[in-house]
Coordinates of C-alpha atoms in Angstrom, one line a residue:
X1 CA 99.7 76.2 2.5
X2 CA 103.8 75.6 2.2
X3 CA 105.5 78.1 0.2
X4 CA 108.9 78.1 -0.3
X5 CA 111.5 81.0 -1.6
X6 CA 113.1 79.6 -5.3
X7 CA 116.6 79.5 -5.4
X8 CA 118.2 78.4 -8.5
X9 CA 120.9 76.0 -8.8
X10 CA 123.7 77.3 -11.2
X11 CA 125.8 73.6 -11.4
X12 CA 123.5 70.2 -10.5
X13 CA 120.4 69.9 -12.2
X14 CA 117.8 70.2 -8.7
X15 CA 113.9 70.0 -8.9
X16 CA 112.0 71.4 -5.8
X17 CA 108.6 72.2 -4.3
X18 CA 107.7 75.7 -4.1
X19 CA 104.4 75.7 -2.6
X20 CA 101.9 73.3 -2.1
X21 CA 98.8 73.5 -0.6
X22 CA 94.8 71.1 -0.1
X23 CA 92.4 73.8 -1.0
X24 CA 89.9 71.0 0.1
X25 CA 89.8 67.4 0.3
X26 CA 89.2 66.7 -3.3
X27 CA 91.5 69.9 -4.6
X28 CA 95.1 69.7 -4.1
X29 CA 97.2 72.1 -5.1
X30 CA 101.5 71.8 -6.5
X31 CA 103.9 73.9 -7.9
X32 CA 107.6 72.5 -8.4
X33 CA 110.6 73.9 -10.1
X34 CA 113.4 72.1 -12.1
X35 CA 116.1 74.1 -12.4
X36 CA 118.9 74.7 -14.9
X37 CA 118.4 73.4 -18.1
X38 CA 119.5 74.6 -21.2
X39 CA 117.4 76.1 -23.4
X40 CA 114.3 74.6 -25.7
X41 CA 114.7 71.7 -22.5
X42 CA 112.2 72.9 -20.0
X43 CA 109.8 73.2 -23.3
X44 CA 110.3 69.2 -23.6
X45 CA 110.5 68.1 -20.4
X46 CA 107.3 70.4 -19.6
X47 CA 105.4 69.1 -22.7
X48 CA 106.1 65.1 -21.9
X49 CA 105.4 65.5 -18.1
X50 CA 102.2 67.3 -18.9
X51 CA 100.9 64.8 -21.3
X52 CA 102.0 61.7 -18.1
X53 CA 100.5 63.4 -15.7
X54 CA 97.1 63.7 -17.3
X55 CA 97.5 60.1 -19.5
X56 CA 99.6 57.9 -17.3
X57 CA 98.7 57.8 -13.9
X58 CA 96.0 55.1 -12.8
X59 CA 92.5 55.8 -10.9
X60 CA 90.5 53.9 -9.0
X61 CA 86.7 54.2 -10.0
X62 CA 83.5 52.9 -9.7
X63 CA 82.2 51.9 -13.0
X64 CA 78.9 50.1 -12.6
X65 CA 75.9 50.1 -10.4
X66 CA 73.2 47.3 -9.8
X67 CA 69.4 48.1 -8.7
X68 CA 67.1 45.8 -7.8
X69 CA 64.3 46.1 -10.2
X70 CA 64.6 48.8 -11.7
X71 CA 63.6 48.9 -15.5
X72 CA 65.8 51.9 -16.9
X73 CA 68.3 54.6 -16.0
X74 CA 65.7 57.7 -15.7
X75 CA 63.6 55.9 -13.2
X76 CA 62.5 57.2 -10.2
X77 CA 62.1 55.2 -6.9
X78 CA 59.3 55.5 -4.4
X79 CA 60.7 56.8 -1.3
X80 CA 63.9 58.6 -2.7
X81 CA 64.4 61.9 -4.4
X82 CA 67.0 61.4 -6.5
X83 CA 66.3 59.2 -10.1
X84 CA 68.5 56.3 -10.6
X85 CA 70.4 58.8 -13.2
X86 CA 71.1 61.6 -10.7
X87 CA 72.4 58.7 -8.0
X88 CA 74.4 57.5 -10.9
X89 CA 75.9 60.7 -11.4
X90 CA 76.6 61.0 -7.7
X91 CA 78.4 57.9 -8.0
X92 CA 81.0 58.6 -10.9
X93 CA 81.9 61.8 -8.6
X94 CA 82.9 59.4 -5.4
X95 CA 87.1 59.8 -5.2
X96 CA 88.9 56.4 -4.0
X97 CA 92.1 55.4 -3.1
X98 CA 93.2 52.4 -3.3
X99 CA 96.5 49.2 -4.0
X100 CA 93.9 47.5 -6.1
X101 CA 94.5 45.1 -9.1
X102 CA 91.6 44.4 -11.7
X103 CA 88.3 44.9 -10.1
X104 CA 86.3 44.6 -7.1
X105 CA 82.8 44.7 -5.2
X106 CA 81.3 46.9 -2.9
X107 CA 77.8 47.4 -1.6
X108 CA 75.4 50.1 0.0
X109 CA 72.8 48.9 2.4
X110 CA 70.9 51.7 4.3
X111 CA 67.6 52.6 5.5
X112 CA 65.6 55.9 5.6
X113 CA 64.9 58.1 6.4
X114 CA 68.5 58.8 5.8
X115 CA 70.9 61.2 3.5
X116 CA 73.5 58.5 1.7
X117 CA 76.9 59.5 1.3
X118 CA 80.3 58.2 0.5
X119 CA 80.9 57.0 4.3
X120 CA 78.1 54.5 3.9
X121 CA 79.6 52.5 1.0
X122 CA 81.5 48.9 2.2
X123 CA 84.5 49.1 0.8
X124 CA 87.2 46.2 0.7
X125 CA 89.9 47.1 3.1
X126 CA 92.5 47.8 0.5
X127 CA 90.4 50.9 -1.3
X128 CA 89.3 53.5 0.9
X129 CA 87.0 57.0 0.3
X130 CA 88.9 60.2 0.1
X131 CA 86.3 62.7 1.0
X132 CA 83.3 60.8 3.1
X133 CA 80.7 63.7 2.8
X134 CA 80.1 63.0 -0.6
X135 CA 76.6 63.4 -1.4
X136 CA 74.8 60.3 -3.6
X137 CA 71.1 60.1 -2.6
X138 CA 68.7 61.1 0.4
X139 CA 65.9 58.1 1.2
X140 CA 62.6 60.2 2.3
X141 CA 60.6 57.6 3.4
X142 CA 61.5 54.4 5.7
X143 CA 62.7 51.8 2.5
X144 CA 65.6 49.5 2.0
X145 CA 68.0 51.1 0.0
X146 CA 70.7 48.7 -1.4
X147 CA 73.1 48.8 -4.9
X148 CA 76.3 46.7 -6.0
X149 CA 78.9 48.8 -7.1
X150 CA 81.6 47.2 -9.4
X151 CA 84.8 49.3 -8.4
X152 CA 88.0 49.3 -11.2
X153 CA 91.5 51.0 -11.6
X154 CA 92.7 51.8 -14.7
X155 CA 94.1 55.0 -16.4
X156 CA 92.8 57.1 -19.4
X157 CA 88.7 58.2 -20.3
X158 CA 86.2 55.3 -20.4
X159 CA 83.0 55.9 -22.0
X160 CA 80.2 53.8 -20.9
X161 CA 78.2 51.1 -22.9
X162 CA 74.9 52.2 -24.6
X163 CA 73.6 49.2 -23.3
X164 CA 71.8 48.7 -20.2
X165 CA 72.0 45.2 -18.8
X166 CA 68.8 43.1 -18.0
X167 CA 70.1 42.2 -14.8
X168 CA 69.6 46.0 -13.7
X169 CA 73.4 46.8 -13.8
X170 CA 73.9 50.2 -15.1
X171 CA 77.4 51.3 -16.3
X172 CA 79.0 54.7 -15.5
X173 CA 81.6 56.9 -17.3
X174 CA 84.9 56.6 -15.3
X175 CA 87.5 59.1 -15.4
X176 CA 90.3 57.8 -14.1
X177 CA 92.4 60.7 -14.1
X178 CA 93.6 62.0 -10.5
X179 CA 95.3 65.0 -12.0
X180 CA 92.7 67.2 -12.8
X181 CA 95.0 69.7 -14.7
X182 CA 99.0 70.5 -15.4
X183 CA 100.6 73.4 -16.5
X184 CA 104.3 74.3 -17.3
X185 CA 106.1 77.5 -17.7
X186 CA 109.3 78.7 -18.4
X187 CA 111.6 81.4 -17.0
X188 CA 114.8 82.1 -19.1
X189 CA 117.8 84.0 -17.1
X190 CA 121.5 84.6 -18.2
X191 CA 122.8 86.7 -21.3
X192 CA 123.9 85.9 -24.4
X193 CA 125.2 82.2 -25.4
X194 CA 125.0 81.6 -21.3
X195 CA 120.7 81.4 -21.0
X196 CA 119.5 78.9 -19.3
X197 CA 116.0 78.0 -18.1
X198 CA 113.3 77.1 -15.1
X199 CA 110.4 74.6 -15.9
X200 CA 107.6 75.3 -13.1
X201 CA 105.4 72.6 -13.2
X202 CA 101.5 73.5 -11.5
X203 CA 99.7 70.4 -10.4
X204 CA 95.7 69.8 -9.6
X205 CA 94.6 66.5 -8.3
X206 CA 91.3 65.3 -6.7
X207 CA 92.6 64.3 -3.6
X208 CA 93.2 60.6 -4.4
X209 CA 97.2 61.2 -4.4
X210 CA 99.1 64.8 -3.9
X211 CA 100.6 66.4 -6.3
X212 CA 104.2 65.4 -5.2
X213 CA 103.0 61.8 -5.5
X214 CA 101.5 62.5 -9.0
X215 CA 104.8 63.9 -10.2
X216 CA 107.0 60.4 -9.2
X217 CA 104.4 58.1 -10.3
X218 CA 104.3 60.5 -14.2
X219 CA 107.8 60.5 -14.2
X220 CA 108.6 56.7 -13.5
X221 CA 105.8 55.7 -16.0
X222 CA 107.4 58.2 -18.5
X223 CA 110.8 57.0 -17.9
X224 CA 109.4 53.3 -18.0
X225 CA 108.3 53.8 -21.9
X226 CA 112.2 55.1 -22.4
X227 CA 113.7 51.7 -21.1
X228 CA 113.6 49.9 -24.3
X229 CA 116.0 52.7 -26.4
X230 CA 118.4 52.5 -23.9
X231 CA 118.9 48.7 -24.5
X232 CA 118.8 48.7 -28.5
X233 CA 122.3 46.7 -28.7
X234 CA 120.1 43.6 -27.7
X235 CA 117.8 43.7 -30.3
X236 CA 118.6 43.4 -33.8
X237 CA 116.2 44.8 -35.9
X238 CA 115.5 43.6 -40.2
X239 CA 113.4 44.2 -42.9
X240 CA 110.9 41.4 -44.0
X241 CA 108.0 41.9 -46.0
X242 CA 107.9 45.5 -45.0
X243 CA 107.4 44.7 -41.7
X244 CA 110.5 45.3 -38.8
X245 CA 111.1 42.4 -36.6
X246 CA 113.2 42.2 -33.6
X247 CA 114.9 39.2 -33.0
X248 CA 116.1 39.1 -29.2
X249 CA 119.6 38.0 -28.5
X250 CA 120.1 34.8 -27.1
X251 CA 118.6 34.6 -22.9
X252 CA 118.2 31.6 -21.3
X253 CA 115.3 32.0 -19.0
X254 CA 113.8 28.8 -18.1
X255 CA 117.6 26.6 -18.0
X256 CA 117.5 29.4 -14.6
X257 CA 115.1 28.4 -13.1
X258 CA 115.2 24.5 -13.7
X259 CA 116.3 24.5 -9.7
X260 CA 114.1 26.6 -8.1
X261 CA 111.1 24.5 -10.3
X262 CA 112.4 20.7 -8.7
X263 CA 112.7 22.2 -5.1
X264 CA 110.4 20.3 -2.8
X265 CA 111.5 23.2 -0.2
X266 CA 108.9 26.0 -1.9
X267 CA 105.7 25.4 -2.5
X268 CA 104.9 27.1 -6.1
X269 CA 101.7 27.2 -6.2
X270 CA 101.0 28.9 -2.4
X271 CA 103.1 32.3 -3.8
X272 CA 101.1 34.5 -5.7
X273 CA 103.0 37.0 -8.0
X274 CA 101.7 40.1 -5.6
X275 CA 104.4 38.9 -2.9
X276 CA 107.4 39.1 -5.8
X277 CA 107.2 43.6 -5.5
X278 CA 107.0 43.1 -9.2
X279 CA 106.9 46.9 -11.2
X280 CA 103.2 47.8 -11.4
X281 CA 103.6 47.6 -15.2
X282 CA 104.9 44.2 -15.3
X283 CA 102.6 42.8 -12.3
X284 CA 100.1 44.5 -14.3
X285 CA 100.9 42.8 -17.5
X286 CA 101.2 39.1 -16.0
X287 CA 97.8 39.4 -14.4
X288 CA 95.8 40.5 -18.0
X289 CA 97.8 37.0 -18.8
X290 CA 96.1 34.8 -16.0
X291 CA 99.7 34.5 -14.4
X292 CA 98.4 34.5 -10.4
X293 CA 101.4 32.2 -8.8
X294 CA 105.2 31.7 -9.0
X295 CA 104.0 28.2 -10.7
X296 CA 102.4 30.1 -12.8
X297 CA 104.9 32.3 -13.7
X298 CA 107.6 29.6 -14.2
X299 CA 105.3 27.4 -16.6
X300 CA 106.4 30.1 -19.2
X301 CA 109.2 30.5 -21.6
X302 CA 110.8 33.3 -22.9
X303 CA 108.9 33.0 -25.8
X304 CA 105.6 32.9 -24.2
X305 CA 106.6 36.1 -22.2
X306 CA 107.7 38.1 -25.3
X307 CA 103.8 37.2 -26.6
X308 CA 102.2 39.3 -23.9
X309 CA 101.1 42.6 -25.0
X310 CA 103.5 45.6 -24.4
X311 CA 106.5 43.2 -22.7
X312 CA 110.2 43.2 -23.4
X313 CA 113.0 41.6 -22.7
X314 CA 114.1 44.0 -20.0
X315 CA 110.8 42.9 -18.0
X316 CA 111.7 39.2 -18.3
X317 CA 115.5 39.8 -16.9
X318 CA 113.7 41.9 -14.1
X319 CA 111.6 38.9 -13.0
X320 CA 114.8 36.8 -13.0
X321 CA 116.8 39.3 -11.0
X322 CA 113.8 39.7 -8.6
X323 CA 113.2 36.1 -8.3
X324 CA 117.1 35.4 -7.8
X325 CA 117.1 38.5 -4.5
X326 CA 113.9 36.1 -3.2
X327 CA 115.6 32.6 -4.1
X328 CA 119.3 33.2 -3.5
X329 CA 119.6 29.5 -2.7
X330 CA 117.9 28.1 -5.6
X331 CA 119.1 30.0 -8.9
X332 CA 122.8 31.3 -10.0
X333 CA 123.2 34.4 -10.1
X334 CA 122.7 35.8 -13.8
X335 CA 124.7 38.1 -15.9
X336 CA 123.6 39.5 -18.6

């Protein structure tokens, strides 16, 4: 456990950690300080990072299971003393980390006798098991044991179907929520007109990403949902039919990149988006759109972009700017 004395900043606005300690693998443990703000601040700041750390921050999960004939969830299976509904349960409980995208595959294959854990799932190598004891299933007799698992990353509470498919796939409930609870206090000091105030921020997560870590990636998704007020002088808002529209300023996107789309030098198709260091919000956004490759991404207009769900125009300039630091020798440099 780190523990550090708090010393208050009377000038530049400072946040610090104060201690921080892994009370197990899956049970991490934060408390930071952001010190001086006026007061009624640390009350909003402590609200809105509260609500990010618990809504915004992605998870990786595994959301389905498949069994080989097996007709329902509450069956039980010769040779194992678990039900498929208990193994299930053991399953949603497995903690991953993991760079993944979308969705991906991963298997168990054992044989008993054995006790089953998290260390015997094959994983991809870009997701990997936080706490490898995990307990799923003990095999009591000398049987093949084997299930797909269907492994996604996502954000928020997902509920699974009613509906059990024929194929024997079973769906579980996925929380994808690494933070497993967030409080905020304040602490008020001065006299008079002169108070001012400390926010202490507490921080729970299952191990998949410490606390520290939690409180960047809340803080740059909160800041990222901001962006668009601080740019209103390019959008010109009117009335019609009740209804606001926003009609964007003038931006030439595709005239830009007329260069780097002719060169016979880069091959379009053979870079895929993931090389580009896109946000995770935008590279997130163009993927839900089938956009895989540069080519891809350049067989789009501006208005095309602007159709994508949750996109701005700030997103399609930081393509451009990215794709003018990677292709210095193919596009102008752009001013906006």
């Amino acid at each position: 456990m780190v523990r550090d004395k708090v010393t208050v900043s009377t000038r530049t606005l400072q946040w610090k950690c104060v201690e921080s300690r892994a009370d197990s693998n899956r049970l991490y443990y934060g408390r930071f300080i952001l010190s001086p703000l006026m007061k009624g601040q640390a009350d909003t700041i402590g609200i809105a990072m509260r609500r990010a750390l618990l809504g915004e921050i992605e998870e990786t999960c595994i959301t389905c299971a498949k069994f080989e004939k097996i007709p329902h969830e509450y069956s039980t299976i010769v040779g194992i003393q678990e039900s498929v509904h208990e193994i299930l349960m053991n399953l949603k409980e497995i903690v991953l980390r993991s760079n993944l995208y979308g969705t991906c595959k991963a298997y168990i294959c054992v044989k008993g006798p054995k006790t089953v854990t998290a260390q015997d799932i094959i994983l991809p190598p870009y997701v990997e098991i936080v706490d490898t004891k995990q307990y799923i299933a003990t095999l009591t007799e000398p049987i093949d044991f084997s299930i797909e698992l269907k492994i996604e990353k996502n954000r928020g509470y997902h509920i699974k179907s009613p509906k059990t498919f024929q194929d024997g796939s079973y769906m579980i409930d996925a929380i994808f929520m690494p933070v497993r609870n967030a409080n905020h206090s304040i602490h008020s000091y001065g006299n008079g007109t002169e108070k001012q105030e400390i926010l202490f921020l507490e921080i729970w997560t299952n191990g998949s990403l410490t606390p520290k870590e939690a409180l960047h990636e809340a803080s740059r998704n909160l800041i990222s949902l901001f962006i668009p007020f601080l740019h209103t002088e390019e959008e010109t808002l009117h009335v019609e039919n009740n209804h606001y529209m926003g009609t964007l300023t003038p931006f030439n996107f595709h005239n830009k990149l007329v260069k780097l789309r002719k060169s016979k030098n880069i091959a379009l198709e053979d870079i895929f988006i993931d090389q580009l260091e896109l946000p995770p919000r935008i590279y997130n956004s163009l993927r839900r759109s089938n956009i895989y490759t540069l080519l891809d991404l350049l067989n789009n207009n501006q208005k095309e972009f602007m159709k994508i769900e949750h996109f701005h125009i700030e997103d399609v300039k930081k393509i451009l700017s990215i794709l003018e630091k990677k292709f210095p020798n193919f596009l102008p440099k752009n001013k906006f």
